[in-house]
GROMACS .gro file of C-alpha atoms in nm:
model
  206
    1MET     CA    1 -12.919   6.599   9.077
    2LYS     CA    2 -12.676   6.848   8.890
    3ILE     CA    3 -12.466   6.836   9.180
    4ASN     CA    4 -12.410   6.445   9.182
    5ILE     CA    5 -12.372   6.449   8.832
    6PHE     CA    6 -12.061   6.703   8.868
    7GLY     CA    7 -11.932   6.502   9.174
    8ASN     CA    8 -11.956   6.173   8.984
    9LEU     CA    9 -11.769   6.300   8.632
   10ILE     CA   10 -11.491   6.437   8.931
   11LEU     CA   11 -11.456   6.099   9.068
   12LEU     CA   12 -11.455   5.945   8.737
   13THR     CA   13 -11.184   6.154   8.572
   14SER     CA   14 -10.980   6.119   8.887
   15VAL     CA   15 -10.951   5.817   8.876
   16THR     CA   16 -10.879   5.739   8.542
   17LEU     CA   17 -10.584   6.001   8.570
   18PHE     CA   18 -10.465   5.821   8.922
   19THR     CA   19 -10.450   5.489   8.695
   20ALA     CA   20 -10.249   5.639   8.430
   21CYS     CA   21  -9.908   5.612   8.552
   22SER     CA   22  -9.830   5.548   8.941
   23ASN     CA   23  -9.499   5.593   8.879
   24ALA     CA   24  -9.346   5.628   9.237
   25SER     CA   25  -8.961   5.631   9.136
   26PRO     CA   26  -8.659   5.638   9.338
   27LYS     CA   27  -8.527   5.951   9.355
   28PRO     CA   28  -8.258   5.973   9.052
   29GLU     CA   29  -8.011   5.727   9.235
   30ASP     CA   30  -8.237   5.498   9.380
   31LYS     CA   31  -8.762   5.330   9.052
   32LYS     CA   32 -10.676   4.061   8.297
   33LEU     CA   33 -10.453   3.943   8.017
   34SER     CA   34 -10.583   3.914   7.646
   35THR     CA   35 -10.446   3.719   7.403
   36LEU     CA   36 -10.503   3.907   7.048
   37ALA     CA   37 -10.446   3.856   6.694
   38ILE     CA   38 -10.137   4.078   6.580
   39ILE     CA   39  -9.926   4.106   6.317
   40GLY     CA   40  -9.738   3.730   6.282
   41ILE     CA   41  -9.914   3.633   6.564
   42ASN     CA   42 -10.246   3.454   6.489
   43ASP     CA   43 -10.313   3.144   6.734
   44SER     CA   44 -10.384   3.165   7.130
   45VAL     CA   45 -10.117   3.123   7.366
   46SER     CA   46 -10.104   3.024   7.732
   47LEU     CA   47 -10.029   3.295   7.960
   48PRO     CA   48  -9.909   3.249   8.310
   49MET     CA   49 -10.078   3.572   8.458
   50ALA     CA   50 -10.423   3.450   8.315
   51ARG     CA   51 -10.443   3.273   8.638
   52THR     CA   52 -10.446   3.641   8.844
   53TYR     CA   53 -10.633   3.861   8.585
   54PRO     CA   54 -10.900   3.780   8.353
   55VAL     CA   55 -10.926   3.800   8.037
   56ASP     CA   56 -11.104   4.148   7.898
   57SER     CA   57 -11.267   4.112   7.543
   58GLY     CA   58 -11.277   4.542   7.532
   59VAL     CA   59 -10.893   4.567   7.477
   60SER     CA   60 -10.811   4.543   7.129
   61THR     CA   61 -10.533   4.633   6.880
   62HIS     CA   62 -10.546   4.736   6.504
   63MET     CA   63 -10.226   4.769   6.289
   64ASN     CA   64 -10.231   5.028   6.024
   65ALA     CA   65 -10.224   4.855   5.700
   66SER     CA   66  -9.975   5.105   5.568
   67MET     CA   67  -9.683   4.946   5.790
   68PRO     CA   68  -9.774   4.558   5.785
   69ASN     CA   69  -9.388   4.448   5.828
   70PRO     CA   70  -9.267   4.387   6.189
   71LEU     CA   71  -8.920   4.517   6.121
   72HIS     CA   72  -9.029   4.821   5.978
   73LEU     CA   73  -9.269   4.863   6.263
   74VAL     CA   74  -9.050   4.852   6.579
   75ARG     CA   75  -8.794   5.096   6.382
   76HIS     CA   76  -9.030   5.315   6.368
   77ILE     CA   77  -9.134   5.302   6.751
   78GLU     CA   78  -8.788   5.295   6.816
   79LYS     CA   79  -8.688   5.659   6.581
   80ASN     CA   80  -8.980   5.817   6.676
   81ALA     CA   81  -8.977   5.753   7.047
   82LYS     CA   82  -8.642   5.919   7.047
   83THR     CA   83  -8.761   6.215   6.925
   84LEU     CA   84  -8.931   6.285   7.234
   85LEU     CA   85  -8.624   6.171   7.465
   86GLY     CA   86  -8.603   6.492   7.731
   87ILE     CA   87  -8.979   6.602   7.699
   88LYS     CA   88  -9.106   6.704   8.028
   89TYR     CA   89  -9.286   6.430   8.246
   90VAL     CA   90  -9.604   6.556   8.374
   91TRP     CA   91  -9.868   6.249   8.577
   92GLY     CA   92 -10.167   6.255   8.360
   93ALA     CA   93 -10.044   6.423   8.028
   94THR     CA   94 -10.087   6.268   7.683
   95GLY     CA   95  -9.917   6.540   7.509
   96PRO     CA   96  -9.824   6.719   7.245
   97TYR     CA   97  -9.546   6.896   7.535
   98THR     CA   98  -9.560   6.680   7.807
   99TYR     CA   99  -9.596   6.315   7.874
  100ASP     CA  100  -9.658   6.058   8.164
  101CYS     CA  101  -9.577   5.733   8.090
  102SER     CA  102  -9.831   5.554   7.966
  103GLY     CA  103  -9.970   5.867   7.779
  104PHE     CA  104  -9.621   5.863   7.619
  105THR     CA  105  -9.647   5.502   7.512
  106GLN     CA  106  -9.961   5.531   7.385
  107LYS     CA  107  -9.837   5.802   7.171
  108ILE     CA  108  -9.571   5.622   7.003
  109TYR     CA  109  -9.803   5.282   6.930
  110ARG     CA  110 -10.042   5.511   6.829
  111ASP     CA  111  -9.863   5.690   6.573
  112ALA     CA  112  -9.744   5.349   6.439
  113GLY     CA  113 -10.115   5.224   6.403
  114ILE     CA  114 -10.114   5.015   6.721
  115ASN     CA  115 -10.391   5.136   6.962
  116ILE     CA  116 -10.336   5.065   7.331
  117PRO     CA  117 -10.529   5.146   7.604
  118ARG     CA  118 -10.461   5.496   7.782
  119VAL     CA  119 -10.323   5.408   8.129
  120SER     CA  120 -10.052   5.125   8.205
  121ARG     CA  121 -10.233   4.871   8.398
  122ASP     CA  122 -10.453   4.833   8.091
  123GLN     CA  123 -10.199   4.854   7.857
  124ALA     CA  124  -9.993   4.548   8.046
  125ARG     CA  125 -10.275   4.341   7.956
  126VAL     CA  126 -10.276   4.372   7.567
  127GLY     CA  127 -10.096   4.185   7.321
  128GLN     CA  128  -9.875   3.852   7.404
  129PHE     CA  129  -9.709   3.825   7.759
  130ILE     CA  130  -9.326   3.822   7.741
  131ALA     CA  131  -9.082   3.746   8.024
  132TYR     CA  132  -8.766   3.937   8.066
  133ASP     CA  133  -8.545   3.655   7.950
  134ASN     CA  134  -8.679   3.675   7.638
  135LEU     CA  135  -8.758   4.072   7.562
  136ARG     CA  136  -8.722   4.211   7.209
  137ARG     CA  137  -8.698   4.568   7.063
  138GLY     CA  138  -9.021   4.753   7.026
  139ASP     CA  139  -9.194   4.557   7.352
  140MET     CA  140  -9.372   4.713   7.611
  141VAL     CA  141  -9.230   4.673   7.982
  142PHE     CA  142  -9.404   4.693   8.302
  143PHE     CA  143  -9.334   4.787   8.686
  144ASP     CA  144  -9.468   4.808   9.020
  145THR     CA  145  -9.216   5.093   9.083
  146LYS     CA  146  -9.476   5.182   9.447
  147LYS     CA  147  -9.272   5.206   9.773
  148LYS     CA  148  -9.478   4.932   9.896
  149ARG     CA  149  -9.464   4.626   9.625
  150THR     CA  150  -9.769   4.441   9.548
  151GLY     CA  151  -9.723   4.301   9.199
  152ILE     CA  152  -9.950   4.535   9.018
  153VAL     CA  153  -9.844   4.751   8.696
  154SER     CA  154  -9.757   5.097   8.809
  155HIS     CA  155  -9.551   5.243   8.526
  156VAL     CA  156  -9.425   5.150   8.142
  157GLY     CA  157  -9.193   5.211   7.903
  158ILE     CA  158  -9.072   5.042   7.562
  159TYR     CA  159  -8.771   4.803   7.509
  160LEU     CA  160  -8.487   4.920   7.266
  161GLY     CA  161  -8.283   4.597   7.328
  162SER     CA  162  -7.935   4.501   7.487
  163GLY     CA  163  -8.104   4.604   7.857
  164ASN     CA  164  -8.225   4.968   7.761
  165PHE     CA  165  -8.550   5.111   7.793
  166ILE     CA  166  -8.677   5.451   7.692
  167HIS     CA  167  -8.994   5.574   7.960
  168ALA     CA  168  -9.127   5.887   8.032
  169SER     CA  169  -8.984   5.906   8.452
  170SER     CA  170  -9.149   6.114   8.722
  171ALA     CA  171  -8.834   6.087   8.850
  172ALA     CA  172  -8.599   6.215   8.599
  173LYS     CA  173  -8.878   6.446   8.530
  174LYS     CA  174  -8.834   6.385   8.148
  175ILE     CA  175  -8.850   6.095   7.889
  176VAL     CA  176  -8.544   5.908   7.910
  177ILE     CA  177  -8.361   5.556   7.834
  178TYR     CA  178  -8.211   5.413   8.086
  179ASN     CA  179  -8.035   5.034   8.132
  180PHE     CA  180  -8.170   4.756   8.335
  181ASN     CA  181  -7.806   4.696   8.459
  182ASP     CA  182  -7.730   5.055   8.533
  183GLN     CA  183  -8.084   5.088   8.707
  184GLU     CA  184  -8.132   4.835   8.946
  185PHE     CA  185  -8.396   4.953   9.103
  186TYR     CA  186  -8.618   4.899   8.781
  187LYS     CA  187  -8.482   4.557   8.770
  188LYS     CA  188  -8.587   4.432   9.046
  189ARG     CA  189  -8.947   4.612   8.965
  190PHE     CA  190  -8.982   4.467   8.639
  191LEU     CA  191  -9.294   4.254   8.613
  192TRP     CA  192  -9.315   4.173   8.248
  193GLY     CA  193  -9.343   4.286   7.903
  194ARG     CA  194  -9.607   4.283   7.620
  195ARG     CA  195  -9.521   4.212   7.232
  196VAL     CA  196  -9.805   4.374   7.042
  197VAL     CA  197  -9.543   4.364   6.714
  198GLY     CA  198  -9.533   4.073   6.540
  199ASP     CA  199  -9.348   3.808   6.649
  200ASN     CA  200  -9.278   3.683   6.298
  201TYR     CA  201  -8.928   3.856   6.273
  202HIS     CA  202  -8.563   3.782   6.416
  203MET     CA  203  -8.324   3.983   6.664
  204ALA     CA  204  -8.041   3.941   6.443
  205SER     CA  205  -8.260   4.148   6.153
  206LEU     CA  206  -8.292   4.386   6.463
   0.00000   0.00000   0.00000
């Protein structure tokens, strides 16, 4: 009986790590939805992906009362994320010295008082669905980086504006900033964005 429990524990741990950040990115030259009440977004919205993924009421966000201003929150997220530029990528790592893609995003949003799930596929169900043309600074950006594209999330980063996003890249083996216009692979593999910072701010003010 003890052997079975131990074996099941190993299997569960392996599955959790495997889904943490399945980033089959190219070589450096080649890369269930929930509608939640978050700052500035208090009404339910119709999300296109809801036809594909069921709502999971178990996913939630928590905003830190000390940082209620979305504009300040976005700036905090950006500044904090950039302090980790160059930190080594390690699959399954959650810091503080190494990160995988979703470990990185979870840490950055957690430090801003926003609790999101551990793995990229679950992170992709939190907040408000955002299409590519409507991305704003502070949004999470999700990708299908698998060789055979299936539309399933396998990678996540944070949008910085002007086409730039920061992420823990398995290809670069570190946390880097890429631009969609310079990285055709990521532009083609982009799935959607998710906004967990309120919508009551304007791009002009950012």
